[in-house]
CSV table of C-alpha atoms and ligand atoms in Angstrom, one decimal:
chain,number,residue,atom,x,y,z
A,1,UNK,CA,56.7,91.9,84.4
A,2,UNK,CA,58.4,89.1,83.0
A,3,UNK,CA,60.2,86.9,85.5
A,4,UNK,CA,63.6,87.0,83.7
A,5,UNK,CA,63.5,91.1,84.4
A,6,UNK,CA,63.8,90.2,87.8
A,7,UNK,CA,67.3,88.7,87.7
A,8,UNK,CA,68.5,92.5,87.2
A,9,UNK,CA,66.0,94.7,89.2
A,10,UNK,CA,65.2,92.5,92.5
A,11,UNK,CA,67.0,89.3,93.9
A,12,UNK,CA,68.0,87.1,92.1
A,13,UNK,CA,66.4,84.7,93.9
A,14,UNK,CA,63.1,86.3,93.0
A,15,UNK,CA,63.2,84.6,89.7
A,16,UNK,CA,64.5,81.3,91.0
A,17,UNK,CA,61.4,81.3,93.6
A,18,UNK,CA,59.2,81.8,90.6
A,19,UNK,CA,57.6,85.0,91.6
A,20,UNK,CA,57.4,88.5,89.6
A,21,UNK,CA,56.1,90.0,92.5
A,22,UNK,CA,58.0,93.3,93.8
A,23,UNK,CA,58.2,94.3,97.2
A,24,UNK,CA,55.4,96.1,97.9
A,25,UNK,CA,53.1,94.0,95.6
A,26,UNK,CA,54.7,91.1,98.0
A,27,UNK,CA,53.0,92.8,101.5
A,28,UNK,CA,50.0,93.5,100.0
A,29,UNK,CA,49.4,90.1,98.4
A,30,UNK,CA,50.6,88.8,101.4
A,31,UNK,CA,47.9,90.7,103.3
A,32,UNK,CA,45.4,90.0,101.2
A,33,UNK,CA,45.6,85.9,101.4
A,34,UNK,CA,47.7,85.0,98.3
A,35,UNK,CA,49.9,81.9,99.2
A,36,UNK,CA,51.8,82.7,96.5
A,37,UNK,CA,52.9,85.6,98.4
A,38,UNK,CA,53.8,84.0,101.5
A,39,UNK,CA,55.7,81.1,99.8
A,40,UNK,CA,57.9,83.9,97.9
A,41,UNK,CA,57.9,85.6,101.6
A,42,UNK,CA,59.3,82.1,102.9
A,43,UNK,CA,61.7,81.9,99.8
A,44,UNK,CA,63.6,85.0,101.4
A,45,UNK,CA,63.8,83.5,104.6
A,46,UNK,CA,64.9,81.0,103.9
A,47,UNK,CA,68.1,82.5,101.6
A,48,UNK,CA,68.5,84.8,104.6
A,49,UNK,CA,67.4,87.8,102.4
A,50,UNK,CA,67.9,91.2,104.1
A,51,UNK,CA,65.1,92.7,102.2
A,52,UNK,CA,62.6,90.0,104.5
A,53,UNK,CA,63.9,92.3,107.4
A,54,UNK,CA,61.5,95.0,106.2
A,55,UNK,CA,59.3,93.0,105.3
A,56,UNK,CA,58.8,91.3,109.1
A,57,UNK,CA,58.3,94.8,110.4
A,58,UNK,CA,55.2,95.6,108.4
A,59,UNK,CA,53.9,92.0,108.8
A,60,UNK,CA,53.6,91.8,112.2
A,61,UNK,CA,51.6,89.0,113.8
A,62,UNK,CA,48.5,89.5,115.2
A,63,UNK,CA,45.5,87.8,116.9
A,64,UNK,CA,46.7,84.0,119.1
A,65,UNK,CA,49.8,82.4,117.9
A,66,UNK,CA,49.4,78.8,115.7
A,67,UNK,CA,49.9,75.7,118.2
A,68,UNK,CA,53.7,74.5,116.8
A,69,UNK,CA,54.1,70.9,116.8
A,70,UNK,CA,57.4,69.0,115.2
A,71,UNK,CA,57.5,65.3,114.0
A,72,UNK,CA,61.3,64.0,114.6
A,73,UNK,CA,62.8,60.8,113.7
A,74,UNK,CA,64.4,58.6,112.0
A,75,UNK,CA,64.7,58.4,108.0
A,76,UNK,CA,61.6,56.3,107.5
A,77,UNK,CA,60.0,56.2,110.2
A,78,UNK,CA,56.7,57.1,108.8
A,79,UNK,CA,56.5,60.8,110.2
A,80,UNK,CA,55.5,62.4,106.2
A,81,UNK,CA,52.7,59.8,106.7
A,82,UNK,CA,52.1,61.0,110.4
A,83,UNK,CA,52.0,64.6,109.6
A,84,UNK,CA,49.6,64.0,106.5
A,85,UNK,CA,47.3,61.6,108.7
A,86,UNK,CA,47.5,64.9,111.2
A,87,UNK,CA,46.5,67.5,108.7
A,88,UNK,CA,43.5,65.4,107.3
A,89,UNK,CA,42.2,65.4,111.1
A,90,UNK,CA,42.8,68.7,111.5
A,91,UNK,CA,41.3,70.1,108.4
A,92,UNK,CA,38.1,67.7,109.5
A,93,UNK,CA,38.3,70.5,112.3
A,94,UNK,CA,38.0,73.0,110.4
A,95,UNK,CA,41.6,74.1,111.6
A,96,UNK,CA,43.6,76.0,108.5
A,97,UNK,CA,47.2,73.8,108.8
A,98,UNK,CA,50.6,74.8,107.7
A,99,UNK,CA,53.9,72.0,107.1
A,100,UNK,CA,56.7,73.0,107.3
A,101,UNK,CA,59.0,69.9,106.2
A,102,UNK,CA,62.7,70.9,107.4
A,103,UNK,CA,66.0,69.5,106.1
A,104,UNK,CA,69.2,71.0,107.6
A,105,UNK,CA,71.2,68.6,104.8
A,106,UNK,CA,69.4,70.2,101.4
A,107,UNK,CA,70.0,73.0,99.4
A,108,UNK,CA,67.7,76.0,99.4
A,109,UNK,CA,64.6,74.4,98.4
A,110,UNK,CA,63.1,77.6,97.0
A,111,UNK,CA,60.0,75.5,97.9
A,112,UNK,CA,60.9,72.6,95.7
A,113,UNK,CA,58.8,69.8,95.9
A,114,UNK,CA,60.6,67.2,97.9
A,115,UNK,CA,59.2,63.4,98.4
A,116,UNK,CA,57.3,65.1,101.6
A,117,UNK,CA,55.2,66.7,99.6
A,118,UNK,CA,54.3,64.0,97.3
A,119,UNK,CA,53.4,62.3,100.2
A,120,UNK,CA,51.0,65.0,101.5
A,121,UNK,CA,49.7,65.5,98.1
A,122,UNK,CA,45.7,64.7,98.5
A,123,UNK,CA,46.4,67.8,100.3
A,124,UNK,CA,47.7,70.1,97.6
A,125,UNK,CA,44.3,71.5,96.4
A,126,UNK,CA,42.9,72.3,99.7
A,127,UNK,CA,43.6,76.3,100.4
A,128,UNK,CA,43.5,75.5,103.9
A,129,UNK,CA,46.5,73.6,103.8
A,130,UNK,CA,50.2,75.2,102.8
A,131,UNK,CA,52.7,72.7,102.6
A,132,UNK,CA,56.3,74.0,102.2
A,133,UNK,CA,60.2,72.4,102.3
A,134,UNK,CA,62.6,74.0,103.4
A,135,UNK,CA,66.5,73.9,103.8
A,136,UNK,CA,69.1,75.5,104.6
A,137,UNK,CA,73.3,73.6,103.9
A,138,UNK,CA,75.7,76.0,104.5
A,139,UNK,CA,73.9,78.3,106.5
A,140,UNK,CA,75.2,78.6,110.4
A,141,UNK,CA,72.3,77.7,112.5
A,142,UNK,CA,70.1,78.9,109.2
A,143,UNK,CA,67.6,76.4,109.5
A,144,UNK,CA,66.3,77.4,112.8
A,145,UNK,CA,66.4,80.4,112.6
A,146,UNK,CA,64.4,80.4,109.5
A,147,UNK,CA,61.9,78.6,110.5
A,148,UNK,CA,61.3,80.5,113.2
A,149,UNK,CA,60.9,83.4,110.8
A,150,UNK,CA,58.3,81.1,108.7
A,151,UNK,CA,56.2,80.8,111.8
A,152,UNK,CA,56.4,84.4,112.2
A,153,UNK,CA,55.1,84.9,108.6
A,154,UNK,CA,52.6,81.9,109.4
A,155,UNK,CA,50.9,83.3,112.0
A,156,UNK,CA,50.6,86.9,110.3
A,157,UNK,CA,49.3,84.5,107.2
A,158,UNK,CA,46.7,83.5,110.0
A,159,UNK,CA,47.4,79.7,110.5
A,160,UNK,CA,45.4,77.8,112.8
A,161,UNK,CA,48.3,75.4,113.2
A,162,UNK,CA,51.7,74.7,112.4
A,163,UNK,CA,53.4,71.6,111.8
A,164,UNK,CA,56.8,70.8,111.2
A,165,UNK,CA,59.1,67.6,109.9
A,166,UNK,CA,62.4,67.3,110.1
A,167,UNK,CA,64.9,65.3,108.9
A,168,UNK,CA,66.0,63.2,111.8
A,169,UNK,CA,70.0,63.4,110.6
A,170,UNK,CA,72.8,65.3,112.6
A,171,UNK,CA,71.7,68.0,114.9
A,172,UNK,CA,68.3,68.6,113.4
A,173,UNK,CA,66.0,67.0,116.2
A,174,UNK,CA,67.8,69.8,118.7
A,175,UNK,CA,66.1,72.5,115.9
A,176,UNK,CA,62.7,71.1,116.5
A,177,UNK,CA,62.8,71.0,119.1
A,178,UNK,CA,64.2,74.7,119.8
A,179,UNK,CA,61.3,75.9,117.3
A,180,UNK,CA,58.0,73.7,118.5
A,181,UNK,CA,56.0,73.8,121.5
A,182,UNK,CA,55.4,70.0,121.2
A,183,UNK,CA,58.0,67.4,120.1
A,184,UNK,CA,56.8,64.5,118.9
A,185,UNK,CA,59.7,62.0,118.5
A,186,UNK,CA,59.0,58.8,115.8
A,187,UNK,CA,60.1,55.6,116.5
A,188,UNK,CA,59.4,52.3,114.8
A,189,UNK,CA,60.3,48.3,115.8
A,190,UNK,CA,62.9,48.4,113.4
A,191,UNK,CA,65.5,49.8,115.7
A,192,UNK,CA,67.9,47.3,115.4
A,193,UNK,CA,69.4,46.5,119.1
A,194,UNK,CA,65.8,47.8,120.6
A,195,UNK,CA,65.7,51.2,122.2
A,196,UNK,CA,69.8,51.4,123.1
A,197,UNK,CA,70.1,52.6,119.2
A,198,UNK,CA,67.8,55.7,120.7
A,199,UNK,CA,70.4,58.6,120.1
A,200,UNK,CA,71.8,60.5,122.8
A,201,UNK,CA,70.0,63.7,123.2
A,202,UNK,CA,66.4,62.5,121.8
A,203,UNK,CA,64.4,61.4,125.3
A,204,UNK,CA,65.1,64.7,126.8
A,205,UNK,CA,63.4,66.4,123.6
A,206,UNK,CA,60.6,64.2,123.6
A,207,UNK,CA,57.1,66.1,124.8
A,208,UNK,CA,55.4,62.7,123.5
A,209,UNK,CA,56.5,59.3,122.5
A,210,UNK,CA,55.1,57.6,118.8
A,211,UNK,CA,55.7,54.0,118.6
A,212,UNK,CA,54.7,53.6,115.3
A,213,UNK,CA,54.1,51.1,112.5
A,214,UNK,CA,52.4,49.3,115.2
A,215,UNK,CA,51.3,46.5,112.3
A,216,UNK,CA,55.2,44.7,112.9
A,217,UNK,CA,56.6,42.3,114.8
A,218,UNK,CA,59.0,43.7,117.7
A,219,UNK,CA,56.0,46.7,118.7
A,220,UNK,CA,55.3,45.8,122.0
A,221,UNK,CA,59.0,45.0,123.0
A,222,UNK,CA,60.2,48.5,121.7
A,223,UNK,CA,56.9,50.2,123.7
A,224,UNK,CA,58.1,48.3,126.8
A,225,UNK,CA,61.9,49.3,126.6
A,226,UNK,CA,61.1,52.8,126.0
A,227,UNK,CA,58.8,52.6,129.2
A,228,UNK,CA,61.5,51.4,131.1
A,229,UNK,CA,64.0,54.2,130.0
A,230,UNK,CA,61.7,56.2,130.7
A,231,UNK,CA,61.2,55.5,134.5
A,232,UNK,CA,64.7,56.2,134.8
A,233,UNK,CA,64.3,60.1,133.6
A,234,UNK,CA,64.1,62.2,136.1
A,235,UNK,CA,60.6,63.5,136.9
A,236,UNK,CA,59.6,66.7,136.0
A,237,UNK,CA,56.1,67.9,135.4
A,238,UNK,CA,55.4,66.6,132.4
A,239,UNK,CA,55.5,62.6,131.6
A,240,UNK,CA,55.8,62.0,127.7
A,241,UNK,CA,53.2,59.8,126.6
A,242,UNK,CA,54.2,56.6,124.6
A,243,UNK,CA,51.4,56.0,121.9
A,244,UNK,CA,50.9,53.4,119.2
A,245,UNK,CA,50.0,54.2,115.6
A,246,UNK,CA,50.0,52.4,112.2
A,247,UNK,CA,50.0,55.5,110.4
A,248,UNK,CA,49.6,54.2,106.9
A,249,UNK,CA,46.3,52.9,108.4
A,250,UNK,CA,45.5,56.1,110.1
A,251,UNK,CA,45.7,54.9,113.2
A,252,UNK,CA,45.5,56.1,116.8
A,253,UNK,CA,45.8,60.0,115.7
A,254,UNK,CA,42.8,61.2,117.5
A,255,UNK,CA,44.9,59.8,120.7
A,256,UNK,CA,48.0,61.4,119.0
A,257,UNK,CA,46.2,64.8,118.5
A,258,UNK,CA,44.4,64.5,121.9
A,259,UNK,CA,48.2,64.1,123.6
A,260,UNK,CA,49.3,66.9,121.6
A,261,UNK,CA,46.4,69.5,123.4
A,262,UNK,CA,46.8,68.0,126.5
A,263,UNK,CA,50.7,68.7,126.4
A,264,UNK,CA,49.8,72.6,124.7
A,265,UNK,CA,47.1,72.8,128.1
A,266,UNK,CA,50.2,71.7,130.3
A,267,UNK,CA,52.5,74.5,128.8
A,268,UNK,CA,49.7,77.3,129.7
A,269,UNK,CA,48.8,76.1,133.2
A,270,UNK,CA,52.4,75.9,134.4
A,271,UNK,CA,53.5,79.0,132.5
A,272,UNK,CA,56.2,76.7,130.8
A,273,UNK,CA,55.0,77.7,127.2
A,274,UNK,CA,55.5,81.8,128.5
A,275,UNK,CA,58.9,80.5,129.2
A,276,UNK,CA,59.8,79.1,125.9
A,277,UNK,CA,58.7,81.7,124.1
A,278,UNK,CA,60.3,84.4,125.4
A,279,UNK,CA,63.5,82.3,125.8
A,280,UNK,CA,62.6,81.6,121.5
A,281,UNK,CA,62.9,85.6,121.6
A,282,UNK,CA,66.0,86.3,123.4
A,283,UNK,CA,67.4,83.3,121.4
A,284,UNK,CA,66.6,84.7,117.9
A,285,UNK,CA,67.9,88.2,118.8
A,286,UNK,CA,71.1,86.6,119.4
A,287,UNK,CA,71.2,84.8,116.4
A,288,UNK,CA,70.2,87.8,114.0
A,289,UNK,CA,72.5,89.7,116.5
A,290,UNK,CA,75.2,87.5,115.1
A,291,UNK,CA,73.6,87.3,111.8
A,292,UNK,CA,73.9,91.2,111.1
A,293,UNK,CA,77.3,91.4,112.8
A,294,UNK,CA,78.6,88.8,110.2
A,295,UNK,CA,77.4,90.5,107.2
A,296,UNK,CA,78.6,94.0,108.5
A,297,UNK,CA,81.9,92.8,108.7
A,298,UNK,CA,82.0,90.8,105.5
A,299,UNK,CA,81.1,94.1,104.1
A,300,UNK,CA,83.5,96.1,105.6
A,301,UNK,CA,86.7,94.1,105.2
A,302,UNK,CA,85.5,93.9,101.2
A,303,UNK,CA,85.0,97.7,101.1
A,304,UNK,CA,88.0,98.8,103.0
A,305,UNK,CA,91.1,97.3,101.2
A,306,UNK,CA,93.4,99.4,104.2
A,307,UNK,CA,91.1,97.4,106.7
A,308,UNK,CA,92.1,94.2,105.0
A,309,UNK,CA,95.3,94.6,104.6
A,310,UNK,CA,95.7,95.3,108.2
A,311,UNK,CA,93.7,92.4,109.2
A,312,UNK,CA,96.4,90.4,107.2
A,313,UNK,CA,99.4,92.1,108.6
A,314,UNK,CA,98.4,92.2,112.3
A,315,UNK,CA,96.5,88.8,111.9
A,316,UNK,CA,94.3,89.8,115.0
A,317,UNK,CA,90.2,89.0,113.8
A,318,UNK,CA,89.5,90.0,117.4
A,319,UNK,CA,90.2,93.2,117.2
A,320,UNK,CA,89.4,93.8,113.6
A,321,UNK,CA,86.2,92.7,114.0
A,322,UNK,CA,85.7,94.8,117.6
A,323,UNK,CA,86.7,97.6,115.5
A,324,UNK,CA,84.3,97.1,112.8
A,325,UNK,CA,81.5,96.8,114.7
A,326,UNK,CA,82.8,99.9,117.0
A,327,UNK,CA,82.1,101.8,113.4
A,328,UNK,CA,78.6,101.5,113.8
A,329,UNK,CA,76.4,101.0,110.8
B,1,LIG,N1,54.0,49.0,108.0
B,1,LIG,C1,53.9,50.3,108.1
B,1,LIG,N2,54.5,51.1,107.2
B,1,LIG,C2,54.3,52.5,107.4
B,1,LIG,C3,53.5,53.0,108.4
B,1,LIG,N3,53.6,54.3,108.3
B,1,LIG,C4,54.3,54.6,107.3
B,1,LIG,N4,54.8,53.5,106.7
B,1,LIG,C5,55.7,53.4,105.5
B,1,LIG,O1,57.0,53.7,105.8
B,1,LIG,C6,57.6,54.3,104.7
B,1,LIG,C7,58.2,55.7,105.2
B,1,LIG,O2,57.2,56.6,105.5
B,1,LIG,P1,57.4,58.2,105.5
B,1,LIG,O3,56.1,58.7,106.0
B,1,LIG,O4,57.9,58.7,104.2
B,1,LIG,O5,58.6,58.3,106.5
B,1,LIG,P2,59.4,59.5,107.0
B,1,LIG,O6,59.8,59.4,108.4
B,1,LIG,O7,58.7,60.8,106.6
B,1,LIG,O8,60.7,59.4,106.0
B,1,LIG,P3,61.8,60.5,105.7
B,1,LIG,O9,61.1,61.8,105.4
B,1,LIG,O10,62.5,60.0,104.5
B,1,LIG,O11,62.7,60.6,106.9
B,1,LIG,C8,56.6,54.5,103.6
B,1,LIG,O12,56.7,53.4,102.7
B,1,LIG,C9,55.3,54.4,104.4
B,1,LIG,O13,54.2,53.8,103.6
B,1,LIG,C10,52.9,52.1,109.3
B,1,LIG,O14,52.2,52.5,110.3
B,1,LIG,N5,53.1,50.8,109.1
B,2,LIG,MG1,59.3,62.4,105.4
């Protein structure tokens, strides 16, 4: 089938995501272990296609979930070099790894290749290793939500881990955050006036602490100020590590890596990782809850011009929209 045919027959965005593959050519493929298929599946998620609705009922996941772990930060921080210093230890474990490089700001990437990638690009041949960008502007709390829906696909894929950047801009580090089981926030010595410039918000994310681009001048200060602001956080059960790296050197990730299991063994023994991930669940409900809702009435206010024309005369969305949904399907 030529691609272009698929402008008329499928989505649209099946052409722009570069795939002739039809829906039920898209679960098998998937099933069988073509990445094409599961960056096409991804594509849909990420343009919050109803047809991936089907889709995530056949796929289920089975077997143990990936380990999710997101790198948060700064722009330039060094967390592309991080995550591709992370994936070369892991794949020396013979762990299949997935990135996931996040970016509430950009367009749909359709899996674009973004600078992230270039980065990670000793990687590229390696079928071990799926490396993927994603976006999500204009899209009301799209980004996390689709990236949940990526894991999902992930782990039906049969990923040994997951790892996600993202963008440290806006409210993105809260969406990590609210999709991974570790947070690993990135700082560097260049923070201008020392830790104070830490945005609000970002200590009580942190799971662990990277100090890195440990090869500059102002290092040890930043290590010490965090370590003070720290001592001031209340104490819960888990104390966020501060490690040093020089990630362009490859430095200090087997004590990275090692933090990261040793925070995963904390979430199991204290039943805190159960927690998250059924609070994940009732969280995503909601937010397809809200998702479906939105699109029902859209539809229902464009196929009912008497609807609309109420709307407009009575001006009252509350009702309108209680009535829609009242409707049913
Ligand atoms: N001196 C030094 N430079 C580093 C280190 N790690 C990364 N860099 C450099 O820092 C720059 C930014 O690195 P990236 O890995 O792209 O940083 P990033 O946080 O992914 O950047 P964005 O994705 O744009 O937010 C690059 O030029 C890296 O080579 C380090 O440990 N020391
Ligand atoms: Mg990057």
């Amino acid at each position: 089938m030529a691609s272009w045919w698929c402008w008329g027959t499928t989505s649209p965005y099946a052409f722009w995501a570069g795939s002739e593959l039809n829906e039920a050519d898209l679960e098998t493929r998937f099933r069988s272990g073509d990445t094409r298929a599961l960056a096409r599946a991804i594509s849909l998620v990420e343009r919050r296609d109803p047809s991936v609705r089907a889709l995530e009922a056949t796929l289920r996941p089975k077997g143990q979930a990936p380990g999710v772990v997101g790198f948060t930060g700064a722009p330039g921080t060094g967390k592309s070099t991080l995550v591709d210093g992370v994936v070369a230890l892991l794949r020396k474990r013979e762990n299949s790894v997935a990135v996931l490089a996040t970016d509430p700001n950009s367009p749909f990437t359709g899996g674009a290749i973004l600078g992230d990638r270039i980065r990670m690009q000793r990687h590229a041949l390696d079928p071990k290793v799926f490396i993927r960008s994603m976006g999500a502007r204009g899209h009301l709390g799209g980004l996390s939500l689709a990236t949940r829906e990526a894991i999902r696909l992930l782990w039906a894929f049969g990923f040994d881990q997951v790892v996600i950047e993202t963008v440290g801009v806006g409210q993105s580090e809260l969406e990590v955050a609210a999709v991974a089981d570790t947070t690993v926030v990135v700082l560097t010595p260049n923070l201008g006036d020392g830790v104070q410039m830490i945005k609000a918000g970002i200590l009580e994310i942190a799971d662990i602490f990277v100090v890195n681009k440990a090869d500059l001048d102002g290092h040890a200060r930043v290590v010490t100020e965090l370590r003070s602001m720290l001592s001031l956080a209340p104490k819960g059960n888990w104390k966020p590590p501060i490690l040093a790296t020089v990630a362009a050197r490859q430095d200090g990730l087997e004590d990275l890596w090692e933090a990261v299991l040793a925070h995963r063994r904390h979430l199991e023994s204290s039943g805190r990782g159960r927690q998250l991930a059924e609070q994940r669940l009732r969280d995503e409900t909601a937010e397809v809850a809200a998702e479906i809702a939105r699109e029902r009435i859209r539809r229902a206010l464009a196929d009912d011009p008497a609807l609309s024309a109420r709307l407009l005369d009575t001006g009252t969305p509350y009702g309108t929209a209680e009535e829609i949904l009242d409707r049913g399907r």
